[in-house]
Structures are given as C-alpha cells and as structure tokens.
XYZ file of C-alpha atoms in Angstrom:
491
model
C 66.895 93.092 29.419
C 66.676 89.790 31.236
C 67.990 86.955 29.097
C 70.911 84.555 28.936
C 71.675 84.751 25.217
C 75.168 83.517 24.465
C 76.746 83.793 21.028
C 79.967 82.334 19.700
C 82.502 85.114 19.219
C 84.921 84.101 16.460
C 87.448 86.629 17.778
C 87.764 84.925 21.179
C 86.802 81.436 19.951
C 84.217 80.854 22.646
C 80.584 81.442 23.526
C 80.017 84.709 25.354
C 77.030 86.271 27.087
C 75.565 88.891 24.778
C 75.798 92.315 26.450
C 75.015 95.224 24.104
C 77.131 98.356 24.242
C 74.090 100.643 24.477
C 71.058 98.723 25.782
C 68.286 98.614 24.534
C 69.898 99.464 21.184
C 71.798 96.853 19.189
C 73.947 97.587 16.142
C 74.383 94.688 13.717
C 76.258 94.696 10.405
C 76.182 91.724 8.021
C 78.082 91.377 4.765
C 75.598 91.205 1.919
C 75.957 89.927 -1.654
C 78.062 91.069 -4.582
C 75.237 91.450 -7.085
C 76.473 90.094 -10.397
C 74.388 86.896 -10.547
C 71.324 85.196 -9.111
C 71.195 84.289 -5.425
C 71.991 80.640 -4.706
C 71.694 78.358 -1.689
C 75.019 79.671 -0.343
C 73.538 83.182 -0.194
C 70.448 81.883 1.577
C 72.406 80.601 4.563
C 73.841 83.872 5.941
C 70.587 85.651 5.076
C 68.534 83.123 7.089
C 71.126 82.835 9.891
C 71.204 86.557 10.609
C 67.462 86.889 9.993
C 67.082 84.405 12.856
C 69.343 86.563 15.033
C 67.522 89.757 13.988
C 64.141 88.205 14.807
C 65.290 86.862 18.169
C 66.979 90.063 19.327
C 63.842 91.985 18.332
C 61.680 89.477 20.233
C 63.857 89.965 23.332
C 62.937 93.643 23.200
C 66.031 95.178 21.640
C 65.828 98.007 19.111
C 68.028 96.563 16.390
C 69.589 98.615 13.623
C 70.445 95.921 11.084
C 72.769 97.020 8.276
C 73.369 94.656 5.350
C 75.495 96.079 2.566
C 75.354 95.610 -1.189
C 78.748 95.275 -2.892
C 78.485 96.889 -6.302
C 82.082 98.021 -6.872
C 85.617 97.025 -5.926
C 85.131 93.250 -5.594
C 87.699 91.909 -8.067
C 87.879 88.370 -9.385
C 89.298 85.776 -6.965
C 88.913 88.331 -4.102
C 92.284 89.753 -5.184
C 93.824 93.208 -5.637
C 94.330 92.704 -9.361
C 92.056 91.592 -12.163
C 88.646 92.615 -13.387
C 85.785 93.891 -11.253
C 83.154 91.123 -11.037
C 80.284 93.468 -11.890
C 82.316 95.344 -14.503
C 83.141 92.066 -16.239
C 79.482 91.026 -16.306
C 78.547 94.451 -17.714
C 81.193 94.186 -20.434
C 80.099 90.690 -21.460
C 76.418 91.654 -21.587
C 77.070 95.120 -23.074
C 75.224 96.873 -20.252
C 76.002 99.627 -17.789
C 77.391 98.199 -14.504
C 74.468 99.690 -12.562
C 72.034 97.913 -14.881
C 73.653 94.655 -13.799
C 73.487 95.715 -10.149
C 69.834 96.747 -10.296
C 68.712 93.660 -12.211
C 70.311 91.178 -9.819
C 69.502 93.224 -6.727
C 65.798 93.149 -7.640
C 66.006 89.392 -8.039
C 67.928 89.033 -4.757
C 65.207 90.975 -2.922
C 62.508 88.735 -4.418
C 64.446 85.625 -3.383
C 64.794 86.927 0.177
C 61.091 87.764 0.299
C 59.984 84.247 -0.668
C 62.387 82.842 1.963
C 60.629 85.123 4.481
C 63.885 86.938 5.270
C 63.063 90.304 6.808
C 64.625 93.336 5.093
C 67.455 95.048 6.985
C 67.041 98.467 8.570
C 69.563 99.941 6.123
C 70.954 98.462 2.891
C 73.839 100.739 1.820
C 75.648 100.369 -1.519
C 79.431 100.535 -1.739
C 79.174 102.832 -4.783
C 77.079 105.279 -2.779
C 79.765 105.679 -0.104
C 82.911 106.551 -2.057
C 83.423 109.754 -0.023
C 83.357 107.809 3.255
C 85.807 105.238 1.895
C 88.213 107.939 0.688
C 88.059 109.513 4.171
C 88.873 106.125 5.732
C 91.911 105.770 3.465
C 93.057 109.300 4.387
C 92.865 108.438 8.114
C 94.896 105.253 7.672
C 97.485 107.124 5.601
C 97.677 109.883 8.212
C 98.309 107.320 10.961
C 101.175 105.809 8.990
C 99.688 102.399 8.160
C 99.355 102.833 4.392
C 101.449 104.068 1.478
C 100.953 105.303 -2.054
C 102.348 103.385 -5.003
C 101.766 104.436 -8.618
C 98.415 106.058 -7.823
C 97.155 103.190 -5.657
C 97.078 103.056 -1.848
C 98.050 99.872 -0.017
C 97.726 98.887 3.620
C 101.146 98.277 5.196
C 100.536 94.937 6.893
C 104.105 94.496 8.209
C 104.149 97.916 9.892
C 100.701 97.364 11.357
C 101.725 93.951 12.681
C 104.612 95.497 14.635
C 102.186 97.639 16.644
C 99.131 95.374 16.627
C 98.267 91.805 15.669
C 97.334 91.125 12.067
C 95.677 87.719 12.059
C 93.970 87.676 15.460
C 90.542 86.865 14.004
C 91.664 84.068 11.690
C 94.425 82.750 13.969
C 97.100 83.337 11.337
C 100.462 84.992 11.810
C 102.138 87.201 9.254
C 104.594 84.488 8.176
C 101.659 82.181 7.369
C 100.055 84.941 5.329
C 103.273 85.616 3.422
C 103.758 81.929 2.657
C 100.223 81.528 1.287
C 99.921 84.823 -0.633
C 99.786 84.145 -4.367
C 101.989 86.064 -6.745
C 99.779 88.169 -8.987
C 100.241 90.739 -11.695
C 100.812 94.144 -10.129
C 102.389 92.765 -6.932
C 105.387 94.951 -7.821
C 103.399 97.943 -6.587
C 103.351 96.466 -3.079
C 106.093 96.559 -0.479
C 104.889 93.236 0.814
C 102.788 90.561 -0.932
C 100.427 90.486 2.081
C 99.583 94.191 1.727
C 96.070 94.845 0.467
C 94.553 97.629 -1.611
C 92.694 100.484 0.013
C 92.385 102.419 -3.251
C 93.189 101.183 -6.769
C 94.146 103.371 -9.695
C 91.801 102.426 -12.525
C 93.257 101.042 -15.707
C 91.970 102.656 -18.943
C 89.498 99.822 -19.570
C 88.029 99.945 -16.060
C 84.451 101.244 -16.295
C 83.727 102.206 -12.684
C 86.006 104.973 -11.405
C 85.892 108.011 -9.144
C 88.273 110.938 -8.554
C 90.440 110.845 -5.428
C 93.506 112.712 -4.119
C 95.661 109.908 -5.521
C 94.112 108.896 -8.843
C 90.907 108.203 -10.701
C 90.085 104.780 -9.366
C 87.944 102.785 -6.991
C 88.077 101.601 -3.359
C 89.495 98.256 -2.303
C 86.872 95.650 -1.468
C 87.612 95.631 2.274
C 87.028 99.390 2.739
C 83.278 99.480 2.205
C 82.207 97.566 5.329
C 84.524 99.520 7.642
C 83.370 102.857 6.206
C 79.651 102.035 6.090
C 79.656 100.272 9.466
C 81.176 103.392 11.010
C 78.718 105.707 9.222
C 75.543 103.904 10.265
C 76.505 102.167 13.532
C 79.257 104.372 14.945
C 82.886 103.803 15.903
C 81.880 100.841 18.066
C 78.961 98.462 17.529
C 77.790 95.095 18.754
C 77.761 92.452 16.023
C 79.431 91.920 12.658
C 78.343 88.807 10.784
C 78.979 86.962 7.560
C 80.017 83.665 6.068
C 82.985 81.775 7.462
C 84.784 82.243 4.138
C 84.972 85.976 4.922
C 87.047 85.560 8.102
C 90.210 85.810 6.015
C 91.038 88.021 4.340
C 87.946 90.252 4.366
C 87.112 90.508 8.064
C 90.753 90.312 9.118
C 91.401 93.329 6.901
C 88.376 95.118 8.317
C 89.800 94.804 11.847
C 93.167 96.114 10.627
C 91.499 99.081 8.903
C 89.464 99.879 12.003
C 92.446 99.758 14.374
C 94.670 101.661 11.932
C 92.095 104.432 11.472
C 90.681 104.895 14.983
C 92.984 102.973 17.337
C 90.731 100.034 18.208
C 88.339 97.459 16.761
C 84.832 98.660 15.984
C 83.187 95.295 16.573
C 82.360 93.590 19.897
C 81.108 90.206 18.624
C 82.203 88.591 15.351
C 79.760 85.901 14.148
C 80.202 83.570 11.166
C 77.955 80.969 9.593
C 79.458 77.876 8.016
C 79.219 76.892 4.367
C 76.733 75.084 2.164
C 78.665 72.380 0.337
C 78.095 70.116 -2.643
C 80.025 66.862 -2.342
C 82.173 68.482 0.338
C 83.094 71.568 -1.742
C 81.874 75.073 -0.923
C 78.979 76.188 -3.108
C 79.816 79.451 -4.849
C 79.420 81.468 -8.026
C 83.173 81.714 -8.482
C 83.437 77.908 -8.407
C 80.527 77.402 -10.801
C 79.002 74.626 -8.643
C 75.990 76.537 -7.376
C 72.237 75.985 -7.641
C 70.205 79.184 -7.684
C 67.218 79.610 -5.409
C 65.002 79.964 -8.477
C 66.256 76.587 -9.745
C 65.455 75.024 -6.362
C 61.928 76.408 -6.395
C 61.335 75.373 -10.027
C 63.268 72.090 -9.826
C 65.086 73.039 -13.025
C 68.707 72.143 -12.164
C 70.164 68.829 -13.313
C 71.197 67.913 -9.747
C 67.629 68.292 -8.457
C 65.218 65.373 -8.486
C 62.236 67.675 -7.771
C 61.257 71.245 -6.949
C 61.469 72.453 -3.342
C 59.362 75.165 -1.751
C 60.993 78.252 -0.188
C 59.964 77.144 3.301
C 61.504 73.707 2.724
C 64.782 75.482 1.895
C 64.512 77.675 5.001
C 63.674 74.670 7.199
C 66.566 72.689 5.668
C 69.013 75.446 6.664
C 67.532 75.894 10.153
C 67.758 72.160 10.874
C 71.540 72.538 11.130
C 73.315 74.803 13.604
C 74.609 77.873 11.805
C 78.252 77.040 12.632
C 78.071 73.525 11.168
C 78.466 72.668 7.503
C 75.411 71.669 5.485
C 75.971 69.340 2.550
C 73.382 69.535 -0.213
C 71.565 66.369 -1.239
C 68.093 65.632 -2.557
C 67.638 63.097 0.245
C 68.331 65.720 2.922
C 65.952 68.227 1.323
C 63.227 65.587 0.956
C 63.604 64.732 4.636
C 63.270 68.442 5.464
C 60.165 68.655 3.281
C 58.524 65.787 5.180
C 59.602 67.176 8.543
C 58.227 70.616 7.775
C 54.948 69.066 6.612
C 54.622 67.162 9.902
C 55.334 70.289 11.914
C 52.805 72.395 9.980
C 50.191 69.641 10.332
C 50.684 69.829 14.089
C 50.322 73.629 14.068
C 47.128 73.326 12.020
C 45.944 70.587 14.351
C 45.955 72.989 17.289
C 42.794 74.611 15.914
C 41.033 71.236 15.800
C 41.492 70.500 19.505
C 38.508 70.800 21.836
C 39.806 71.630 25.334
C 38.778 69.552 28.309
C 38.486 70.067 32.052
C 41.922 68.627 32.846
C 45.329 68.180 31.232
C 47.100 64.849 31.003
C 50.039 66.524 29.216
C 52.695 68.967 30.436
C 53.106 71.976 28.141
C 54.807 74.722 30.167
C 58.327 73.328 29.834
C 58.218 73.378 26.015
C 58.613 77.153 25.829
C 61.383 77.102 28.443
C 63.297 74.461 26.493
C 62.956 76.401 23.244
C 64.258 79.577 24.908
C 67.181 77.639 26.385
C 68.094 76.351 22.913
C 67.850 79.792 21.310
C 69.939 81.318 24.097
C 72.602 78.684 23.444
C 74.103 80.394 20.393
C 70.865 80.247 18.343
C 70.605 76.462 18.448
C 67.754 76.205 15.943
C 68.004 72.394 15.398
C 67.348 71.848 19.118
C 64.405 74.272 18.984
C 63.000 72.248 16.084
C 63.530 68.989 18.001
C 61.540 70.407 20.937
C 58.773 71.526 18.562
C 58.570 67.983 17.196
C 58.118 66.780 20.787
C 55.297 69.293 21.038
C 53.845 67.940 17.782
C 53.633 64.465 19.371
C 51.639 65.959 22.250
C 49.251 67.630 19.776
C 48.771 64.437 17.759
C 48.088 62.408 20.896
C 45.437 64.889 22.011
C 43.773 64.830 18.567
C 43.833 61.022 18.617
C 42.009 61.072 21.968
C 44.907 59.616 23.948
C 45.383 62.770 26.045
C 43.371 65.786 27.173
C 44.271 69.456 27.620
C 42.673 72.432 29.359
C 41.932 75.703 27.573
C 44.774 77.508 29.398
C 47.302 74.849 28.460
C 46.012 74.763 24.875
C 46.422 78.536 24.558
C 49.924 78.264 26.017
C 50.785 75.554 23.474
C 49.387 77.660 20.619
C 51.380 80.699 21.723
C 54.603 78.669 21.979
C 54.221 77.156 18.521
C 53.314 80.445 16.867
C 56.139 82.273 18.637
C 58.886 79.832 17.710
C 57.640 78.497 14.365
C 56.575 81.785 12.829
C 57.955 84.770 14.751
C 61.440 83.450 15.564
C 62.256 80.655 13.091
C 60.468 82.672 10.419
C 58.530 79.775 8.902
C 55.178 80.423 7.264
C 52.315 78.448 5.845
C 52.638 77.899 2.101
C 49.704 77.744 -0.295
C 49.659 76.061 -3.663
C 49.673 78.319 -6.709
C 46.435 76.638 -7.670
C 44.788 77.048 -4.295
C 41.208 77.243 -5.579
C 41.509 73.885 -7.313
C 42.885 72.296 -4.139
C 40.016 73.727 -2.114
C 37.562 72.230 -4.598
C 39.322 68.841 -4.456
C 39.235 69.054 -0.662
C 35.497 69.608 -0.654
C 35.008 66.571 -2.901
C 37.086 64.406 -0.538
C 35.148 65.750 2.449
C 31.896 64.892 0.680
C 33.084 61.340 0.046
C 34.082 60.964 3.693
C 30.623 62.170 4.736
C 29.113 59.441 2.544
C 31.486 56.975 4.193
C 30.260 58.078 7.653
C 26.660 57.565 6.547
C 27.566 54.113 5.208
C 29.256 53.214 8.527
C 26.230 54.467 10.479
C 24.047 52.211 8.321
C 26.553 49.349 8.874
C 27.171 49.309 5.113
C 30.775 48.176 5.615
C 31.235 47.323 1.945
C 30.583 50.908 0.773
C 32.588 52.341 3.677
C 35.627 50.190 2.872
C 35.302 50.871 -0.854
C 35.450 54.652 -0.363
C 38.454 54.349 1.965
C 40.321 51.930 -0.319
C 39.703 54.002 -3.451
C 40.955 57.184 -1.740
C 44.000 55.305 -0.452
C 44.784 54.060 -3.961
C 44.652 57.678 -5.186
C 47.298 58.671 -2.601
C 45.093 59.916 0.214
C 45.801 58.960 3.816
C 42.618 58.602 5.891
C 42.646 58.860 9.689
C 39.630 58.041 11.824
C 39.447 60.078 15.038
C 36.805 60.489 17.696
C 35.895 63.802 16.035
C 35.415 62.150 12.626
C 37.661 61.408 9.658
C 40.725 63.405 8.573
C 42.720 63.136 5.380
C 45.884 64.292 3.725
C 47.357 63.768 0.285
C 50.743 62.035 0.414
C 53.400 63.375 -1.979
C-alpha cells in the first residue's frame, strides 16, 4: 500500500517507516484495563490513541486484527510479585465473586468506550480464559533454561537471561540499575535475584482465584498474559504492541524477555507508547487515588470539576496533544477544548449552508494533503486539527460572502472534513439529551428572526434592534449574512 506512515518505535527510539510483516494484514496488540474500578481519564488516553491508529490503518486499506486484552487475574497490588490480587481484593471487600467484579466493571468500561466513540477491538481476550496458554508459555521458558521453580512458584531468571540477551533494551535500563531500584518485598526469599519476576505464583490459602498447574495450584504472573495471548491470536511475530508509557518497565520489558526466552526472538516489530494524563504533574491512576472517572467528567460530579464535559470534548482534548506528550488536566484546558470543538463542528455544519458559485477564490486541495502529512508523521493529531481550523476559516469566509467556491471544490472540502473529523479522528456530532426542547426553542428563535427581517424590510429599525438586543441579552449570538440571519446560543 502506498503511504509514508512513520511511527515512533520505543525499542529503537526513533520514527520508522511502517512496513507490515504480512501486507495487507496488520497485527496490533494493545494492553487493556485491569477491571476492578471505573474507567478514568487515564484509561481514555490509550483507548483513543490506539483507536486513532486502528482507524487510520483501516483507512489506508489494511486488514487490521486489533487485540486488546482484559486483565482479570494475576495483577497484584503495586504491580508486584507479592500481595493481594487487585480484583480479588475488591471481591473480598464487596463480598462478591471475582468474576462479578470483572463483569460489572467491564460492562461499564465498554459503555465508556462507546460514548467516547472508541471502536471495539477485533478480539478482546481475558487473562482468566487463557490459563492453558500461559502454563504452556511457562513450560517453554523452563525448558529453555530461563526460569526456575521455588516453593511451588516459577520465576524468570533475569541474570541468566541477561548473559545471553539484553534485559532492559526497551526501557534503556541495565541489570545493575534494575537491581538497585528493586524494592525488598515479602516473599523475595523465594527468588534467586530480586529482579526476577513471577511467571506462576503458588496461591496462598486465602487467594480466591487459582488453577491447577504442574507446579502448584496458583495463578499466572501478570506479564504472562500478553505474551501468551499475543502469540495465540497474532502469531509468533506481529506488527505493533501498544500501551501506556508506564508499562514500558517492567511489563513490556518482561514481555520481550518472555518472548525471547520462549521462542528465541522478540514477537513485536514496533513498540508504541502513549504518554500520561497528569493532575498537577502527577500521573492519574487508580492506585494513586487521584483519578477522575469518565462518568464524573460527563456528569460534572467530581470536586475538581467546575462543570460537566461531553464525551466528544474529552476525546478532542486528548487528540489536541500528540500521543507521546504529557497532558495535564485542568478545567481551563478542557473549556478551551470545548470551545474549539464547537467552532470546528460549526464549520462542518456550515458546509451544508454554502451555495456553490462558478469560480473559487479559495484553495482547498492542499488541505487534505497537509492532513495526510500530519497523520503520516507519527499520528500527529494536533497538527491535523490545526489544519482543520484553517479549513474552518475558509468555510466561514465563504459563508460570510468574502470568498466563493465551485461545486467540485466544495465537495472536496466536505469529503476532507468528514474523512478527518469523523472517520479518522473519530469525532461525532453530539445531541442534547433534551433534543426536542432545543428544536422547539430553535424554531421560536427562527420565528423571531423572521419578524426581525420583516421589520428591517419595512425600515422599522426600532423593532429590528429590539429583537436583536433582547436575544443578545438572553445569550444568543446573531450573525447577519447575505443569506439571512444565523444564531447560536453561547455557553
């Protein structure tokens, strides 16, 4: 396929031309949520980032198999090898079965993704549904000599692996750095080396979720699921593995080690990572307790929120920053995104109000080229949006009568805006929950503006000005164009 899409490969620390292993097929795996609480803004960022990639690759003509996993077992507190399972703890506190917790929050996660207009993945495998595959992975690593058994648990032998390969090539760490920063935890005595990580954990008596294995009744280590499920659904080698930047170490570093230790080489061609959402410079996360759920954003019910924000405002807010840059939450930034999105949607709606002429005084062809160039430059969505705002100025000038456009150029402009706003950026028009009332209000305003036109035609300037001034006082903005009067209600 003819394109010049470059993506930043975390492994090689540079932008690289995207060349699939098996054109036209693309295999993409993205780390999904651990479902023990409601989705927050931090979850929205990787979902929207890789939705953008999924949409664009599909638009370019690729047949994308997009796998996004659900972690429902093995993710212990503090991302460690000891402690309580996050979902198991929630189940114990709420006196529910762990899978009740999983199903409840997974349903809510799906609803949150739907309102954000995030497309569902091709496959959404659960860690708990792939225990057999994870046990097989552990057996392969043991057979190749890169793991050992200790008191019913299996640990990856990082030091031995590092002698033959390079542990730390994704994160840029060396083994000494890892050893110096590894925290001492209960149960470290089972390990030969504090940097070793669990492939299989023997379950303690109080541990709810457990499965039989050749070594013990227990559960897989957190890092195993993505290696095992990626291999099952995308093969021994696939194109893209994505996730948040916080997963580079240890999760994705351990995935590379597991892949090399089990099959001799890395499964993944391109490693992609989105940066964090922060609050006052600190990563937003459930484990830190500083998160705002997507439901709270939409309802405006969190103490840090000065108002409610629509799902598309949240999506637009995230897309206005490049996926590898940090985004710091603030009401001011979200309000600016809300206004920007409103301006962009007004321009899109304005396209249907334009009457084409016999000649064009504007140049429209380059807009699509510029948007493609930005997308091909490592999914540079903020530059795409900047170009669309330039296009919005063209639309507004045509509506105001300052420029003209032919039918061919108008159709080209419509196609460009619909392609990039809706198909690729994934924005959509949002309707009020009380749409019928707004339609009725709109008809009343239109009726008043018709009376104002009659008054102007009769040179009754007093009545004309009175109608305009009263509507302005109520928060309406009135624009007079050569086609008549237009209005909008300012928030």
